[in-house]
C-alpha positions as a printed Julia matrix, in Angstrom:
262×3 Matrix{Float64}:
 -18.33    0.64    6.07
 -14.89    2.41    5.86
 -11.63    0.87    7.0
  -9.83    3.72    8.89
  -5.9     3.61    9.37
  -4.48    2.93   12.91
  -2.54    5.82   14.26
   0.33    3.54   15.54
   1.29    2.18   11.9
   3.88    4.15   10.27
   6.52    3.78    7.51
   8.3     1.16    9.27
   5.41   -1.2     8.82
   6.27   -1.22    5.13
   9.68   -2.91    6.19
   7.85   -5.36    8.14
   6.12   -6.61    4.88
   9.21   -7.52    3.25
   9.23  -11.13    4.55
   5.79  -11.76    3.11
   7.43  -11.35   -0.36
   8.97  -14.68   -0.59
   5.66  -16.29    0.1
   3.95  -14.51   -2.78
   6.87  -15.75   -5.1
   6.28  -19.29   -3.93
   2.42  -18.81   -4.67
   1.67  -19.85   -0.97
  -1.92  -18.85    0.36
  -1.68  -15.52    2.73
  -1.31  -16.13    6.24
  -0.99  -13.52    9.2
   1.54  -14.34   11.8
   0.37  -13.69   15.21
   3.02  -11.64   17.19
   1.16  -10.93   20.4
  -2.07  -12.11   22.08
  -3.67   -9.86   24.71
  -4.32  -11.52   27.99
  -7.9   -12.62   28.7
  -8.86  -11.46   25.14
 -11.11  -13.65   22.85
  -8.01  -14.67   20.94
  -6.45  -15.71   24.46
  -9.63  -17.62   25.49
  -9.45  -19.6    22.07
  -5.93  -20.74   22.84
  -3.95  -18.7    20.22
  -0.08  -18.07   20.95
   2.45  -15.92   19.21
   3.73  -17.93   16.08
   0.26  -19.29   15.2
  -1.01  -17.89   11.85
  -4.66  -16.59   10.95
  -5.37  -17.67    7.37
  -9.3   -16.82    6.85
 -12.25  -15.12    8.48
 -15.49  -16.75    7.6
 -13.9   -18.32    4.66
 -12.41  -15.36    3.09
  -8.45  -15.11    2.82
  -6.84  -12.57    4.97
  -4.41  -10.79    2.64
  -3.52   -7.98    4.95
  -4.49   -5.8     7.85
  -7.33   -4.06    5.96
  -8.81   -7.45    5.06
  -8.7    -8.39    8.76
 -10.08   -5.23   10.01
 -12.91   -5.45    7.22
 -13.68   -9.13    7.71
 -13.56   -9.22   11.61
 -16.1    -6.26   12.11
 -18.67   -8.37   13.41
 -18.84   -9.69   16.98
 -19.01  -13.38   16.01
 -16.58  -14.83   13.38
 -15.07  -17.9    12.21
 -11.39  -17.97   11.94
  -9.2   -20.45    9.92
  -5.61  -20.91   11.53
  -2.49  -22.86   11.45
  -1.07  -23.64   15.12
   2.24  -23.97   16.37
   2.2   -27.74   15.21
   1.54  -26.91   11.77
  -2.04  -28.27   12.2
  -4.89  -26.2    10.31
  -8.48  -25.62   11.49
 -11.14  -23.24   12.16
 -12.72  -21.98   15.49
 -15.59  -19.69   16.29
 -14.73  -16.4    18.21
 -17.14  -14.24   19.87
 -16.59  -10.91   21.69
 -18.61   -8.32   23.53
 -19.55   -5.07   21.88
 -16.52   -2.75   21.55
 -13.96   -5.6    22.59
 -11.03   -6.0    20.71
 -10.08   -9.54   19.39
  -6.76   -9.37   21.04
  -4.57  -10.25   18.08
  -1.33   -8.12   16.97
   0.25   -9.39   13.85
   3.75   -9.39   12.51
   3.53   -6.84    9.62
   0.57   -5.51    7.76
   0.76   -7.29    4.43
   0.33  -11.03    4.49
   0.52  -12.12    0.94
   3.57  -10.25   -0.38
   4.22   -6.56   -1.38
   2.99   -5.54   -4.8
   6.16   -4.47   -6.58
   6.76   -1.33   -8.75
   6.84   -1.99  -12.51
   7.66    1.66  -13.6
  10.95    3.04  -14.76
  10.85    6.59  -13.36
  13.76    8.71  -14.26
  13.93   10.16  -10.71
  13.7     6.88   -8.75
  15.99    7.44   -5.7
  16.8     3.61   -5.9
  18.6     4.22   -9.23
  20.63    6.78   -7.49
  22.0     4.66   -4.56
  25.14    2.97   -4.33
  25.29   -0.98   -4.54
  26.08   -1.73   -0.99
  22.79   -0.09    0.6
  20.6    -2.03    2.9
  18.13   -4.39    1.33
  15.17   -2.22    2.7
  16.2     0.7     0.5
  16.05   -1.3    -2.6
  12.55   -2.7    -2.09
  10.54   -1.3    -4.97
   7.18   -1.38   -3.64
   4.19    0.31   -5.19
   1.35   -1.02   -3.02
  -1.94    0.62   -2.43
  -2.35   -1.0     0.84
   0.8     0.54    2.2
  -0.33    3.69    0.85
  -3.34    3.39    3.18
  -1.7     1.86    6.1
   1.89    3.37    6.06
   1.61    6.55    4.26
   3.58    5.76    1.02
   2.89    7.21   -2.21
   2.08    4.91   -5.17
   1.17    5.38   -8.81
  -1.52    2.65   -9.42
   0.26    1.53  -12.75
   0.16   -1.96  -11.32
  -3.35   -2.02  -10.08
  -5.47   -4.8   -11.32
  -9.28   -4.75  -11.98
  -9.73   -7.03   -8.81
  -7.55   -4.57   -6.73
  -9.72   -1.46   -8.03
 -12.98   -3.06   -7.14
 -11.75   -3.94   -3.66
 -10.54   -0.32   -3.02
 -14.19    0.68   -3.92
 -15.99   -2.0    -2.12
 -13.9    -1.56    1.13
 -13.71    2.32    0.68
 -10.0     2.37    1.2
  -9.68    6.02    1.56
  -7.7     8.38    1.46
  -4.87    7.05   -0.46
  -1.6     8.63   -1.52
  -0.79    9.11   -5.27
   2.42    9.98   -7.0
   1.09   12.07   -9.82
   4.17   13.97  -11.27
   2.52   15.2   -14.28
  -1.05   15.03  -16.02
   0.22   15.4   -19.43
   0.08   11.87  -21.16
   3.29   12.33  -23.12
   5.27   13.9   -20.0
   3.99   11.02  -17.84
   5.16    8.51  -20.11
   8.52   10.05  -20.43
   9.11   10.37  -16.7
   7.16    7.17  -15.46
   7.42    4.65  -18.2
   4.97    2.8   -20.51
   2.31    2.04  -17.88
   1.78    5.67  -17.03
  -1.61    5.99  -18.81
  -2.97    2.86  -16.95
  -2.37    4.78  -13.5
  -4.08    8.01  -14.47
  -7.13    6.23  -15.79
  -7.27    4.19  -12.62
  -7.01    7.41  -10.62
 -10.01    8.98  -12.44
 -12.14    5.98  -12.0
 -11.45    5.8    -8.3
 -11.98    9.45   -7.94
 -15.33    9.06   -9.65
 -16.34    6.32   -7.16
 -15.83    8.56   -4.16
 -12.13    7.53   -3.23
  -9.71   10.65   -2.08
  -6.28   11.17   -2.46
  -3.32   13.16   -1.29
  -1.09   13.74   -4.46
   2.6    14.18   -4.69
   4.86   15.74   -7.54
   8.46   15.21   -7.63
   9.57   18.38   -9.51
  12.29   18.07  -12.19
  13.91   21.05  -13.9
  12.79   20.89  -17.73
  10.71   17.91  -17.29
   7.65   18.5   -15.32
   8.0    22.24  -14.26
   6.78   25.38  -15.78
   3.7    25.04  -18.09
   3.41   21.28  -17.35
   3.23   22.05  -13.61
   0.65   24.7   -14.16
  -1.35   22.02  -16.28
  -1.06   19.52  -13.67
  -1.88   21.6   -10.81
  -5.17   22.71  -12.8
  -5.99   18.99  -13.59
  -5.84   18.3    -9.79
  -7.82   21.37   -8.84
 -10.53   20.32  -11.07
 -10.97   17.06   -9.24
 -12.29   17.61   -5.48
 -11.22   14.11   -4.48
  -7.71   15.31   -4.61
  -7.24   16.84   -1.21
  -4.11   18.49   -1.55
  -0.76   18.31   -3.57
   2.78   18.22   -2.19
   5.53   19.42   -4.34
   8.91   18.03   -3.5
  12.32   18.56   -5.23
  14.37   16.11   -7.12
  16.75   13.99   -5.19
  20.09   13.94   -7.04
  23.25   11.99   -6.13
  26.43   11.22   -7.85
  25.21    7.6    -8.41
  22.32    8.7   -10.88
  22.55    7.84  -14.53
  19.36    9.44  -15.84
  20.41   13.0   -15.79
  23.25   14.27  -17.84
  23.81   17.59  -16.0
  23.78   18.95  -12.32
  21.01   21.14  -11.47
  21.79   24.28   -9.18
């Protein structure tokens, strides 16, 4: 069973996930805050209200919207919850075939956004002034937001558990920041974890996960022969559906490049 993204989720969903970050730092269990309950739905019949939390489905934690869709696919489920009084419990929910459960959640990630651990020389966050809004400095690198919100990620922070989950739930297609296939170039422009990202990418491709790839093109870094090599590498892997090439963003606040590019 594949989990397909909803059309009404866009990049703003990534911003909605920021509040979950503090919970992750405090090591609290994931919980999905209910933002809306559809009238006369199974959720409404069970007495759920906005502000309540969903914590589990059939005993499994709900870490994000993908988990919710995966775990709630049947027409009879047992939902763990925390009500408006802070009391925890479980309730059995039933629905007719094709009926929606009636929940809408605040955000799409419920256990904290997975952070970037790279040192990309082209990172736009390193080219911003200090007084920019907080949402622009959230260095996310979360495969779930790649699927749900269309962000590009490197997979350099992917754990074995994450990798197994992507394969089991067939979370596809994903969007990968490729930039270069050459190991030395990747390490220079991405950082010391670059090799892990490309190894994970190849394993996921072998498992049938598909990708949209992106290259941030930098003069004298990953253009020319390096670019030809990268495109050949991608072409040899049918699971890479397309490659988007975007130019380097360059501002007066950057510190990685010593010259301006025409």
